[in-house]
Coordinates of N, CA and C in Angstrom, one line a residue:
M183 N -15.8 8.6 1.4 CA -14.7 8.5 1.9 C -14.4 8.2 3.2
R184 N -13.2 7.7 3.5 CA -12.7 6.9 4.8 C -12.4 7.9 5.7
R185 N -12.8 7.8 6.9 CA -12.6 8.8 8.2 C -11.0 8.6 8.6
E186 N -10.5 9.7 9.0 CA -8.7 10.1 9.3 C -8.8 8.9 10.8
P187 N -7.8 8.1 10.8 CA -7.5 7.4 11.7 C -7.5 8.3 13.2
E188 N -8.0 7.4 14.1 CA -8.1 8.6 15.5 C -6.8 8.2 16.7
E189 N -6.2 7.1 16.2 CA -5.1 6.7 17.2 C -3.7 8.0 16.7
R190 N -3.0 8.5 17.8 CA -1.8 9.2 17.6 C -0.6 8.6 18.4
I191 N 0.5 8.9 17.7 CA 1.7 8.3 18.4 C 2.2 9.0 19.5
N192 N 3.0 8.9 20.5 CA 3.2 9.3 21.7 C 3.9 10.7 21.2
E193 N 3.4 11.7 22.3 CA 4.0 13.2 22.1 C 5.4 13.1 22.2
S194 N 6.0 12.1 22.8 CA 7.5 12.3 23.3 C 8.2 12.2 21.8
A195 N 7.7 11.7 20.8 CA 8.1 11.6 19.6 C 8.7 12.9 19.2
I196 N 8.2 13.9 19.5 CA 8.6 15.4 19.0 C 10.2 15.5 19.7
N197 N 10.4 15.2 20.9 CA 11.8 15.4 21.5 C 12.5 14.5 21.0
A198 N 12.1 13.2 20.6 CA 13.2 12.3 20.1 C 13.5 12.5 18.7
W199 N 12.6 13.1 18.0 CA 12.9 13.6 16.4 C 13.7 14.8 16.4
Q200 N 13.4 15.6 17.6 CA 14.1 16.9 17.7 C 15.6 16.7 18.2
L201 N 15.9 15.7 18.9 CA 17.1 15.1 19.4 C 17.9 14.3 18.0
S202 N 17.3 13.6 17.6 CA 17.8 13.1 16.1 C 18.4 14.4 15.3
A203 N 17.5 15.4 15.2 CA 17.9 16.5 14.0 C 18.9 17.0 14.6
H204 N 19.2 17.2 15.9 CA 20.4 18.1 16.6 C 21.5 17.2 16.2
L205 N 21.7 16.0 16.4 CA 22.8 15.0 16.3 C 22.9 15.0 14.6
F206 N 22.1 15.2 13.7 CA 22.3 14.9 12.4 C 23.0 16.6 12.2
A207 N 22.7 17.5 12.6 CA 23.1 18.9 12.3 C 24.5 19.0 12.7
I208 N 25.2 17.9 13.2 CA 26.8 18.1 13.7 C 27.3 17.8 12.2
I209 N 26.9 17.0 11.3 CA 27.5 17.1 10.2 C 27.8 18.0 9.1
P210 N 26.6 18.9 9.0 CA 27.0 20.1 8.0 C 27.4 21.1 9.0
L211 N 27.4 21.4 10.1 CA 28.3 22.3 11.0 C 29.6 21.8 10.7
L212 N 30.3 20.6 10.7 CA 31.4 20.6 10.7 C 31.8 20.6 9.1
V213 N 31.2 20.5 7.9 CA 31.5 20.7 7.1 C 31.7 22.4 6.8
T214 N 31.0 23.1 7.4 CA 31.0 24.6 7.3 C 32.1 25.1 8.0
I215 N 32.7 24.2 9.2 CA 33.9 24.7 10.0 C 35.1 24.4 9.2
A216 N 35.0 23.1 8.4 CA 36.1 22.7 7.7 C 36.5 23.7 6.3
A217 N 35.0 24.3 5.9 CA 35.0 25.5 4.8 C 35.9 26.7 5.1
F218 N 35.6 27.0 6.4 CA 36.4 28.2 7.1 C 37.8 28.1 7.3
I219 N 38.1 26.6 7.8 CA 39.5 26.2 8.0 C 40.1 26.3 6.5
L220 N 39.8 26.0 5.6 CA 40.4 25.9 4.2 C 40.5 27.2 3.8
A221 N 39.3 28.1 3.7 CA 39.6 29.2 3.5 C 40.9 30.0 4.0
Y222 N 41.0 29.8 5.3 CA 42.0 30.2 6.0 C 43.4 29.9 5.4
Y223 N 43.5 28.6 5.3 CA 44.7 28.1 4.6 C 45.1 28.1 3.0
V224 N 44.0 28.1 2.5 CA 44.0 27.8 1.0 C 43.7 29.3 0.4
D225 N 44.3 29.7 -0.5 CA 44.1 31.0 -0.9 C 42.9 31.1 -2.2
F226 N 42.7 30.0 -2.8 CA 41.9 30.0 -3.9 C 40.5 29.7 -3.5
I227 N 40.2 29.5 -2.1 CA 39.0 29.2 -1.4 C 38.3 30.5 -0.9
P228 N 37.5 31.2 -1.2 CA 37.0 32.5 -0.7 C 36.1 32.1 0.6
Y229 N 36.2 32.9 1.5 CA 35.2 33.0 2.9 C 33.7 33.0 2.4
W230 N 33.2 33.6 1.4 CA 31.8 33.7 1.5 C 31.2 32.3 1.3
I231 N 32.0 31.0 0.5 CA 31.6 30.0 0.7 C 31.3 29.3 2.1
G232 N 31.9 29.6 3.1 CA 31.8 29.1 4.5 C 30.4 30.0 5.1
M233 N 30.4 31.4 4.4 CA 29.0 32.3 5.2 C 28.0 31.9 4.4
I234 N 28.0 31.4 3.2 CA 26.8 30.4 2.6 C 26.6 29.1 3.2
L235 N 27.5 28.6 3.6 CA 27.4 27.2 4.3 C 26.7 27.5 5.7
T236 N 27.2 28.6 6.3 CA 26.5 28.8 7.6 C 25.1 29.1 7.8
V237 N 24.8 29.9 6.5 CA 23.4 30.5 6.5 C 22.4 28.9 6.2
V238 N 22.8 28.2 5.2 CA 22.4 27.0 4.7 C 22.1 25.8 6.3
T239 N 23.3 26.0 6.9 CA 23.3 25.0 8.0 C 22.2 25.4 9.0
L240 N 22.4 26.7 9.0 CA 21.5 27.4 10.4 C 20.0 27.1 10.1
L241 N 19.7 27.4 8.9 CA 18.2 27.3 8.2 C 17.8 25.7 8.5
E242 N 18.7 25.1 7.7 CA 18.5 23.6 7.8 C 18.4 22.7 9.1
W243 N 19.3 23.3 10.0 CA 18.9 23.0 11.4 C 17.8 23.3 12.2
G244 N 17.4 24.8 12.1 CA 16.5 25.0 12.7 C 14.8 24.6 12.2
V245 N 15.0 24.4 11.0 CA 13.5 23.8 10.1 C 13.7 22.3 10.8
T246 N 14.6 21.4 10.4 CA 14.4 20.3 11.0 C 14.3 20.1 12.5
A247 N 14.8 20.7 13.4 CA 14.9 20.6 14.8 C 13.8 21.2 15.6
F248 N 13.0 22.2 14.8 CA 12.1 22.8 15.7 C 10.9 22.9 14.9
F249 N 10.7 22.8 13.7 CA 9.4 23.0 13.0 C 8.9 21.8 12.3
I250 N 9.8 20.8 11.9 CA 9.1 19.6 11.3 C 9.0 18.5 12.2
P251 N 9.7 18.1 13.4 CA 8.9 17.4 14.4 C 7.5 17.6 14.8
K252 N 7.1 18.9 15.2 CA 5.7 19.1 15.7 C 4.8 18.9 14.6
L253 N 5.3 19.4 13.1 CA 4.4 18.9 12.2 C 4.1 17.6 11.8
R254 N 5.3 16.9 11.9 CA 5.5 15.3 11.8 C 4.3 14.7 12.7
W255 N 4.6 15.1 14.2 CA 3.9 14.3 14.9 C 2.4 14.5 14.9
R256 N 1.7 16.1 14.5 CA 0.4 16.1 14.0 C -0.2 15.2 13.0
R257 N 0.7 15.1 12.2 CA 0.2 14.3 10.9 C 0.3 12.7 11.0
W258 N 0.9 12.2 12.1 CA 0.9 10.7 12.1 C -0.3 10.2 12.8
R259 N -1.0 9.4 12.4 CA -2.3 9.0 12.8 C -2.2 7.3 12.3
Y260 N -2.8 6.2 13.4 CA -3.0 5.1 12.7 C -4.5 4.6 13.5
Q261 N -5.0 3.7 13.1 CA -6.1 2.9 13.6 C -6.2 1.2 13.3
I262 N -6.3 0.6 14.2 CA -6.3 -1.0 14.1 C -7.8 -1.5 14.0
Y263 N -8.1 -2.0 12.9 CA -9.7 -2.4 13.0 C -9.2 -4.2 13.0
D264 N -10.4 -4.8 13.0 CA -10.4 -6.3 13.0 C -9.5 -7.0 11.6
Q265 N -10.2 -6.2 10.7 CA -9.7 -6.8 9.2 C -8.5 -6.0 8.3
E266 N -8.2 -4.6 9.3 CA -7.0 -4.0 8.4 C -6.4 -3.2 9.7
I267 N -5.2 -2.4 9.2 CA -4.4 -1.6 9.8 C -4.3 -0.4 9.0
Y268 N -4.6 0.9 9.4 CA -5.1 2.1 8.6 C -3.9 2.8 9.3
I269 N -2.9 3.4 8.4 CA -2.1 4.6 8.6 C -1.9 5.6 7.9
Q270 N -1.9 6.9 8.5 CA -2.0 8.1 7.8 C -0.4 8.9 8.4
H271 N 0.2 9.6 7.4 CA 1.2 10.3 7.7 C 1.8 11.3 6.5
G272 N 2.6 12.2 6.8 CA 2.9 12.9 5.8 C 2.8 14.3 6.1
I273 N 3.6 15.3 5.5 CA 3.4 16.7 5.8 C 2.9 17.6 4.5
L274 N 3.7 17.4 3.3 CA 3.2 17.8 2.0 C 2.4 16.7 1.3
I275 N 2.9 15.7 1.3 CA 2.6 14.6 0.7 C 2.0 13.3 2.0
V276 N 0.5 13.5 1.7 CA 0.0 12.7 3.0 C -0.4 11.3 2.5
T277 N 0.3 10.2 3.0 CA 0.1 8.9 2.6 C -0.7 8.1 3.5
R278 N -1.7 7.3 3.1 CA -3.0 6.6 3.8 C -2.6 5.3 3.5
T279 N -2.3 4.4 4.2 CA -2.1 3.1 3.7 C -2.7 2.1 4.8
V280 N -3.6 1.3 4.1 CA -4.5 0.3 4.4 C -3.8 -1.1 4.2
V281 N -3.7 -1.8 5.5 CA -2.7 -3.1 5.7 C -3.7 -4.1 5.9
P282 N -4.1 -5.0 4.7 CA -5.2 -6.0 5.2 C -4.2 -6.8 6.2
M283 N -5.4 -7.7 7.5 CA -4.6 -8.4 8.6 C -4.0 -9.6 7.4
I284 N -4.9 -9.9 6.5 CA -4.7 -11.2 5.8 C -3.0 -11.0 5.2
R285 N -2.8 -10.0 4.7 CA -1.4 -9.9 4.4 C -0.2 -9.6 5.2
V286 N -0.5 -9.6 6.6 CA 0.7 -9.1 7.6 C 1.3 -10.8 7.8
Q287 N 2.6 -10.8 7.5 CA 3.5 -11.9 7.9 C 3.9 -11.9 9.2
H288 N 4.6 -10.7 9.6 CA 5.1 -10.8 11.0 C 5.0 -9.3 11.4
V289 N 5.2 -9.2 13.0 CA 4.9 -7.9 13.6 C 6.1 -7.7 14.6
D290 N 6.9 -6.5 14.2 CA 8.3 -6.6 15.3 C 8.0 -5.2 16.0
T291 N 8.6 -5.0 17.1 CA 9.0 -3.7 17.6 C 10.7 -3.6 17.6
Q292 N 10.9 -2.1 17.3 CA 12.3 -2.0 17.3 C 12.4 -0.3 18.4
Q293 N 13.6 -0.6 18.8 CA 14.1 0.5 19.7 C 15.3 0.6 19.7
G294 N 15.8 2.0 19.2 CA 17.1 2.4 18.9 C 17.3 3.1 20.2
P295 N 18.7 3.9 20.2 CA 19.2 4.7 21.7 C 18.4 5.8 21.9
I296 N 17.9 6.5 20.8 CA 17.2 7.8 21.0 C 15.7 7.3 21.5
L297 N 15.0 6.6 20.9 CA 13.7 6.0 21.1 C 13.9 5.5 22.9
K298 N 15.1 4.8 23.0 CA 15.1 4.1 24.3 C 15.2 5.2 25.2
K299 N 15.8 6.4 25.3 CA 15.9 7.4 26.2 C 14.5 7.9 26.6
Y300 N 13.5 7.9 25.5 CA 12.1 8.4 25.9 C 11.1 7.5 26.1
G301 N 11.5 6.1 26.4 CA 10.7 4.9 26.4 C 9.8 4.6 25.3
L302 N 10.2 4.7 24.2 CA 9.4 4.6 22.8 C 9.9 3.3 22.2
S303 N 9.0 3.0 21.2 CA 9.5 1.9 20.4 C 8.8 1.9 18.8
T304 N 9.3 1.4 18.0 CA 8.7 1.6 16.6 C 8.3 0.3 16.3
L305 N 6.8 0.0 16.0 CA 6.2 -1.1 15.5 C 6.3 -1.4 14.1
E306 N 7.1 -2.5 13.6 CA 7.1 -2.5 12.2 C 5.9 -3.8 11.9
I307 N 5.5 -3.5 10.8 CA 4.4 -4.7 10.4 C 4.8 -4.9 8.8
S308 N 5.3 -6.2 8.6 CA 6.0 -6.8 7.5 C 4.9 -7.5 6.7
T309 N 4.7 -7.1 5.2 CA 4.1 -8.1 4.3 C 4.6 -8.4 3.4
A310 N 4.5 -9.3 2.7 CA 5.5 -9.8 1.2 C 6.0 -8.6 0.7
A311 N 5.4 -7.7 0.5 CA 5.6 -6.5 -0.6 C 6.8 -5.8 0.3
T312 N 6.5 -5.3 1.3 CA 7.1 -4.3 2.0 C 7.1 -4.1 3.6
T313 N 7.6 -3.0 4.5 CA 7.3 -3.3 5.7 C 6.7 -1.8 6.0
H314 N 6.0 -1.5 6.9 CA 5.1 -0.5 7.3 C 5.5 -0.1 8.8
E315 N 5.5 1.1 9.0 CA 6.1 1.5 10.6 C 4.9 2.2 10.9
I316 N 5.0 2.1 12.3 CA 4.3 3.0 13.2 C 5.3 3.5 14.3
P317 N 5.9 4.7 14.1 CA 7.1 5.0 14.9 C 6.4 5.6 16.2
A318 N 7.3 5.8 17.3 CA 7.1 6.4 18.5 C 6.0 6.0 19.4
L319 N 5.6 4.8 19.8 CA 4.6 4.4 20.6 C 5.5 4.0 21.6
L320 N 4.7 4.2 23.1 CA 5.2 3.9 24.1 C 5.6 2.2 24.1
E321 N 6.6 2.0 24.9 CA 6.9 0.8 24.8 C 5.9 -0.1 25.1
E322 N 5.0 -0.2 25.9 CA 4.0 -1.0 26.7 C 3.0 -1.1 25.3
D323 N 2.4 0.2 24.8 CA 1.7 0.2 23.6 C 2.2 -0.5 22.3
A324 N 3.5 -0.4 22.1 CA 4.0 -1.0 21.1 C 4.0 -2.6 21.3
A325 N 4.0 -3.1 22.3 CA 3.9 -4.7 22.6 C 2.7 -5.0 22.8
D326 N 1.8 -4.3 23.0 CA 0.2 -4.6 23.3 C -0.2 -4.7 21.9
L327 N 0.0 -3.6 21.0 CA 0.0 -3.9 19.4 C 0.4 -4.6 18.9
R328 N 1.6 -4.9 19.0 CA 2.5 -6.3 18.3 C 1.4 -7.5 18.5
D329 N 1.2 -7.6 19.9 CA 0.7 -8.8 20.2 C -1.2 -8.9 19.7
Q330 N -1.7 -7.9 19.7 CA -3.0 -7.8 19.0 C -2.8 -7.9 17.6
I331 N -2.0 -7.2 17.0 CA -2.0 -7.3 15.6 C -1.6 -8.8 15.1
S332 N -0.6 -9.5 15.8 CA -0.2 -10.8 15.5 C -1.4 -12.0 15.9
E333 N -2.3 -11.5 16.9 CA -3.3 -12.2 16.8 C -4.4 -12.2 15.9
L334 N -4.7 -11.0 15.5 CA -5.9 -10.8 14.5 C -5.1 -11.2 13.0
A335 N -4.0 -11.1 12.8 CA -3.4 -11.8 11.7 C -3.3 -13.3 11.5
R336 N -3.3 -13.8 12.8 CA -3.4 -15.1 12.9 C -4.7 -15.8 12.6
V337 N -6.0 -15.1 13.3 CA -7.1 -15.3 13.0 C -7.7 -15.2 11.7
E338 N -6.9 -14.2 10.8 CA -7.3 -13.8 9.5 C -6.7 -15.1 8.8
Q339 N -5.4 -15.7 8.8 CA -4.8 -16.6 8.0 C -5.5 -17.7 8.3
D340 N -5.9 -18.2 9.7 CA -6.9 -19.2 9.7 C -7.9 -19.5 9.0
D341 N -8.6 -18.2 8.8 CA -9.9 -18.5 8.0 C -9.5 -18.6 6.5
V342 N -8.6 -18.4 5.8 CA -8.1 -18.5 4.5 C -8.5 -20.1 4.4

């Protein structure tokens, strides 16, 4: 059996994922507030619906903002070899992907506002079938990996 990849994504990924979870928690919070407002003004909507939504919202917020990002960071690993890219991620379902260099069509780095706040970028590796991502790398590391993979893929395609 193949050894586990050794490279990890940047630890600031935890903070970026927590910030994303806090921002996405606003939506169920607004739905919960709307349920209480409707229960106040409309007689046929009981208050217990708002209470249940409150419990569900707080549980979802706590799990996605404080528990999942740390677990997700621990599970994300990757390794770049001369012939392939090995990616492993997943909490309950662990996905191990090997991308042969010969299949790489292009490599991109991507950075949204949350990743930019922490100086991180996502590396996207495209093949004919799909796109693979290595999230939350330092900007310099992502650029270096992009150039390294591009060079290795070019060498592999020249050999064909």
